[in-house]
Short mmCIF file of C-alpha atoms in Angstrom, two decimals:
data_model
loop_
_atom_site.label_atom_id
_atom_site.label_comp_id
_atom_site.label_asym_id
_atom_site.label_seq_id
_atom_site.Cartn_x
_atom_site.Cartn_y
_atom_site.Cartn_z
CA MET R 2 21.30 135.68 -12.21
CA PRO R 3 20.74 138.98 -14.03
CA ARG R 4 23.67 140.56 -15.74
CA PRO R 5 25.08 143.66 -13.97
CA LYS R 6 24.52 146.98 -15.65
CA ILE R 7 27.89 148.34 -16.66
CA ALA R 8 29.12 151.90 -17.15
CA PHE R 9 32.32 152.12 -19.16
CA VAL R 10 34.90 154.87 -18.83
CA ALA R 11 38.22 155.16 -20.61
CA SER R 12 41.30 157.31 -20.78
CA PRO R 13 41.67 159.45 -23.90
CA VAL R 14 44.48 157.33 -25.43
CA PRO R 15 43.45 155.47 -28.59
CA ILE R 16 43.99 151.96 -27.23
CA ALA R 17 41.57 152.66 -24.34
CA GLN R 18 39.05 154.37 -26.53
CA ASN R 19 39.04 151.48 -28.98
CA ALA R 20 38.43 149.07 -26.09
CA LEU R 21 35.58 151.25 -24.81
CA ARG R 22 33.77 151.18 -28.14
CA ALA R 23 34.19 147.42 -28.51
CA LEU R 24 33.04 146.55 -24.98
CA ALA R 25 30.19 149.02 -24.93
CA ALA R 26 28.88 147.60 -28.22
CA LYS R 27 28.99 144.09 -26.79
CA HIS R 28 27.74 144.66 -23.25
CA GLY R 29 25.81 147.88 -23.37
CA ASP R 30 26.73 151.11 -21.55
CA VAL R 31 24.55 152.77 -18.91
CA PRO R 32 24.99 156.11 -17.05
CA GLN R 33 27.22 155.83 -14.03
CA ASP R 34 24.42 156.59 -11.57
CA GLU R 35 22.44 153.62 -12.94
CA ALA R 36 25.29 151.16 -13.04
CA ASP R 37 25.94 148.10 -10.85
CA VAL R 38 29.64 148.29 -11.72
CA ILE R 39 31.96 150.73 -13.44
CA VAL R 40 34.62 149.39 -15.79
CA ALA R 41 37.60 151.67 -16.16
CA LEU R 42 39.91 151.26 -19.17
CA GLY R 43 43.37 152.82 -18.86
CA GLY R 44 46.31 152.91 -16.49
CA ASP R 45 46.74 153.54 -12.75
CA GLY R 46 46.45 157.30 -13.17
CA PHE R 47 43.12 156.98 -14.93
CA MET R 48 41.95 154.50 -12.28
CA LEU R 49 42.70 157.06 -9.56
CA GLN R 50 40.77 159.69 -11.53
CA THR R 51 37.81 157.30 -11.82
CA LEU R 52 37.80 156.47 -8.12
CA HIS R 53 37.88 160.13 -7.18
CA ALA R 54 35.13 161.00 -9.68
CA THR R 55 32.77 158.19 -8.53
CA GLN R 56 33.40 158.18 -4.78
CA GLY R 57 29.84 159.40 -4.08
CA LEU R 58 28.18 156.54 -5.95
CA ASP R 59 29.03 153.53 -3.78
CA VAL R 60 29.56 151.46 -6.93
CA PRO R 61 32.51 149.14 -7.36
CA VAL R 62 35.10 149.84 -10.01
CA TYR R 63 36.72 147.10 -12.12
CA GLY R 64 39.76 148.26 -14.01
CA MET R 65 41.34 146.73 -17.13
CA ASN R 66 44.81 147.79 -18.07
CA ARG R 67 45.11 149.85 -21.22
CA GLY R 68 48.04 151.83 -19.78
CA THR R 69 51.53 150.90 -18.57
CA VAL R 70 52.08 149.50 -15.02
CA GLY R 71 48.44 148.86 -14.11
CA PHE R 72 48.99 148.01 -10.44
CA LEU R 73 45.37 148.82 -9.65
CA MET R 74 44.09 147.19 -12.88
CA ASN R 75 43.24 143.73 -14.07
CA GLU R 76 44.58 142.29 -17.33
CA TYR R 77 42.66 143.30 -20.43
CA HIS R 78 40.55 140.60 -22.13
CA ALA R 79 37.66 141.49 -24.35
CA ASP R 80 35.80 138.17 -24.40
CA ASP R 81 34.97 137.09 -20.81
CA LEU R 82 34.06 140.31 -19.02
CA GLN R 83 30.74 139.13 -17.55
CA THR R 84 32.28 135.99 -16.04
CA ARG R 85 35.16 137.99 -14.57
CA LEU R 86 32.77 140.52 -13.04
CA ASP R 87 30.74 137.66 -11.44
CA GLU R 88 33.85 136.12 -9.94
CA ALA R 89 35.68 139.32 -8.94
CA GLU R 90 36.80 139.93 -5.35
CA GLU R 91 36.33 143.37 -3.71
CA GLU R 92 38.88 145.41 -1.84
CA VAL R 93 37.84 148.45 0.12
CA ILE R 94 40.30 151.30 0.68
CA ASN R 95 40.00 154.71 2.41
CA PRO R 96 41.70 157.84 1.07
CA LEU R 97 43.74 160.44 2.92
CA THR R 98 42.47 163.96 3.51
CA MET R 99 44.98 166.80 2.99
CA THR R 100 44.39 170.22 4.50
CA ALA R 101 47.05 172.71 3.37
CA LEU R 102 47.53 176.29 4.53
CA THR R 103 49.49 178.58 2.18
CA VAL R 104 51.52 181.72 2.82
CA ASP R 105 48.61 183.92 1.71
CA GLY R 106 46.32 182.45 4.41
CA ALA R 107 44.27 180.31 2.02
CA MET R 108 43.15 176.84 3.05
CA HIS R 109 43.10 174.00 0.49
CA GLU R 110 41.60 170.52 0.89
CA ALA R 111 42.08 167.43 -1.29
CA LEU R 112 41.75 163.66 -1.10
CA ALA R 113 44.53 161.19 -1.96
CA ILE R 114 44.10 157.45 -2.55
CA ASN R 115 47.86 156.86 -2.92
CA GLU R 116 49.71 159.52 -0.94
CA VAL R 117 50.09 163.11 0.12
CA SER R 118 53.55 164.39 -0.55
CA LEU R 119 55.49 167.60 0.28
CA LEU R 120 58.24 168.59 -2.10
CA ARG R 121 60.79 171.34 -2.11
CA ALA R 122 59.86 173.98 -4.74
CA GLY R 123 63.17 175.81 -4.94
CA PRO R 124 66.90 175.21 -5.16
CA GLN R 125 67.34 174.66 -1.38
CA ALA R 126 66.28 171.66 0.65
CA ALA R 127 63.04 171.84 2.55
CA LYS R 128 62.98 172.10 6.31
CA LEU R 129 59.96 170.42 7.91
CA ARG R 130 58.70 170.02 11.44
CA ILE R 131 56.67 166.87 12.06
CA THR R 132 53.85 166.49 14.58
CA VAL R 133 51.83 163.31 15.10
CA ASP R 134 48.56 163.48 17.00
CA GLY R 135 49.50 166.83 18.46
CA LYS R 136 52.87 165.63 19.74
CA LEU R 137 56.10 167.02 18.23
CA ARG R 138 58.02 164.05 16.81
CA MET R 139 60.75 165.73 14.78
CA ASN R 140 61.82 169.36 15.32
CA GLU R 141 63.57 169.62 11.89
CA LEU R 142 63.77 167.34 8.90
CA VAL R 143 66.00 168.64 6.15
CA CYS R 144 65.12 166.89 2.93
CA ASP R 145 63.88 167.07 -0.66
CA GLY R 146 60.45 166.17 0.65
CA ALA R 147 58.29 163.80 2.68
CA LEU R 148 55.05 161.84 2.12
CA VAL R 149 52.34 159.91 3.90
CA ALA R 150 51.17 156.86 1.94
CA THR R 151 48.24 154.50 2.27
CA PRO R 152 48.72 150.73 1.89
CA ALA R 153 47.23 150.95 -1.63
CA GLY R 154 49.70 153.64 -2.55
CA SER R 155 52.71 152.19 -0.80
CA THR R 156 54.11 150.64 -3.99
CA ALA R 157 53.95 153.96 -5.91
CA TYR R 158 55.92 157.08 -4.97
CA ASN R 159 56.53 155.73 -1.44
CA TYR R 160 58.28 152.67 -2.76
CA SER R 161 60.40 154.74 -5.16
CA ALA R 162 61.49 156.80 -2.11
CA HIS R 163 62.61 153.49 -0.40
CA GLY R 164 59.52 153.43 1.85
CA PRO R 165 57.99 150.15 3.07
CA ILE R 166 55.30 148.19 1.20
CA LEU R 167 52.23 148.00 3.45
CA PRO R 168 49.82 144.97 3.34
CA ILE R 169 46.21 145.80 2.64
CA GLY R 170 44.27 145.66 5.89
CA SER R 171 47.34 146.48 8.00
CA ASP R 172 45.69 149.73 9.27
CA VAL R 173 49.00 151.62 9.08
CA LEU R 174 50.34 154.57 7.11
CA ALA R 175 53.87 155.08 5.86
CA LEU R 176 55.71 158.33 6.59
CA THR R 177 58.65 158.44 4.27
CA ALA R 178 61.34 161.09 3.58
CA MET R 179 62.85 161.82 0.18
CA ALA R 180 66.61 162.34 0.19
CA ALA R 181 66.81 163.11 3.92
CA PHE R 182 69.91 165.12 4.80
CA ARG R 183 69.29 165.66 8.53
CA PRO R 184 68.68 163.38 10.34
CA ARG R 185 71.12 161.62 8.02
CA ARG R 186 69.39 159.04 5.81
CA TRP R 187 66.28 158.99 8.00
CA ARG R 188 63.97 156.40 6.46
CA GLY R 189 60.65 157.38 8.04
CA ALA R 190 58.11 155.77 10.29
CA LEU R 191 55.07 153.47 10.37
CA LEU R 192 52.04 155.09 11.94
CA PRO R 193 48.56 153.88 12.99
CA LYS R 194 45.89 154.52 10.35
CA ARG R 195 44.08 156.78 12.73
CA ALA R 196 47.09 159.08 13.21
CA VAL R 197 46.89 162.80 12.30
CA VAL R 198 50.19 163.93 10.78
CA ARG R 199 51.06 167.62 10.51
CA PHE R 200 54.00 169.12 8.62
CA ASP R 201 55.07 172.69 9.37
CA VAL R 202 57.40 174.34 6.82
CA ILE R 203 60.35 176.12 8.40
CA ASP R 204 61.27 179.34 6.60
CA PRO R 205 58.81 178.96 3.71
CA GLY R 206 59.98 182.25 2.09
CA LYS R 207 63.55 181.02 1.68
CA ARG R 208 62.76 177.36 1.29
CA PRO R 209 59.33 177.08 -0.55
CA VAL R 210 57.42 173.82 -0.44
CA MET R 211 54.53 172.49 -2.48
CA ALA R 212 52.05 169.79 -1.39
CA ASP R 213 50.43 167.24 -3.69
CA ALA R 214 47.50 164.87 -3.24
CA ASP R 215 47.15 162.38 -6.08
CA GLY R 216 48.15 165.07 -8.61
CA LYS R 217 46.31 168.03 -7.05
CA SER R 218 49.13 170.41 -6.20
CA VAL R 219 49.22 173.41 -3.79
CA ARG R 220 52.20 175.73 -3.92
CA ASP R 221 53.83 177.75 -1.13
CA VAL R 222 52.42 175.84 1.82
CA VAL R 223 53.23 176.70 5.39
CA SER R 224 51.48 173.72 7.02
CA VAL R 225 49.84 170.50 5.86
CA GLU R 226 47.70 168.20 7.96
CA ILE R 227 46.95 164.64 6.78
CA HIS R 228 44.64 161.95 8.12
CA SER R 229 42.75 158.92 6.87
CA GLU R 230 39.18 159.46 5.83
CA PRO R 231 37.10 156.45 6.92
CA SER R 232 33.78 157.94 5.75
CA ILE R 233 34.89 157.50 2.14
CA ARG R 234 35.12 153.94 0.82
CA HIS R 235 36.57 153.11 -2.56
CA ARG R 236 35.44 149.69 -3.75
CA ILE R 237 37.83 148.07 -6.26
CA LEU R 238 37.26 144.71 -7.95
CA PHE R 239 40.03 142.27 -8.83
CA ASP R 240 40.21 138.87 -10.51
CA PRO R 241 40.48 136.05 -7.98
CA GLY R 242 44.05 135.62 -6.75
CA HIS R 243 45.18 138.92 -8.17
CA GLY R 244 43.86 141.36 -5.56
CA LEU R 245 45.83 144.13 -3.89
CA GLU R 246 47.01 141.92 -1.04
CA GLU R 247 48.51 139.39 -3.40
CA ARG R 248 50.08 142.13 -5.57
CA LEU R 249 51.61 143.81 -2.58
CA ILE R 250 53.19 140.56 -1.40
CA ARG R 251 54.37 139.65 -4.88
CA GLU R 252 55.95 143.09 -5.37
CA GLN R 253 58.28 142.46 -2.44
CA PHE R 254 59.75 139.42 -4.12
CA ALA R 255 60.18 140.92 -7.58
#
């Protein structure tokens, strides 16, 4: 069986750069558009950057943790990479599309693998109106913010905001509020993956709101529409027994 052609990418931190030099010297390093697999060295933030940057290549990405949490990464070992790539299991995830309209009439689009979040951008709580699939579901949510998370992102910001952990393959999205004031302590909702969620900002001049999709921020939004994007498939490789499904289950018993 021929060895896969590997393209290595690494975050700028020294520990990741050192790993890149060592692995590239041992296994070779080809351009990404010629690779059979991309190996990303860093943390979860760098993994998200890599997935976004390579989404048009239809090449699986295998991450090794040279960061902190590393939820989307495998453990780092320098000696058995070829064997691990041969035995790796693939997970496929779809990102969210965010379409945000700002007070100046500009439209902004972005993709999010983890979540799209709306956050208050001033001293007063945000007031949001929530519509799902064209049907008004909540006339007014007073809160610090709200987010829509994918299963892959449900253990990130969503979990910190006391949202549910979603199993991979569950075909649902989590809609979670941050510090909800009215309705008092509202915890959010589970929605079908096909749902289209729209947030309208009530009184954006007095209560400004920003939207964020995996670190791409848009300030002074008046409305934000979010839906899953099935046409984009992110292929992530994990060591056997350590895939996203297992990690999501394990996280709930930590």
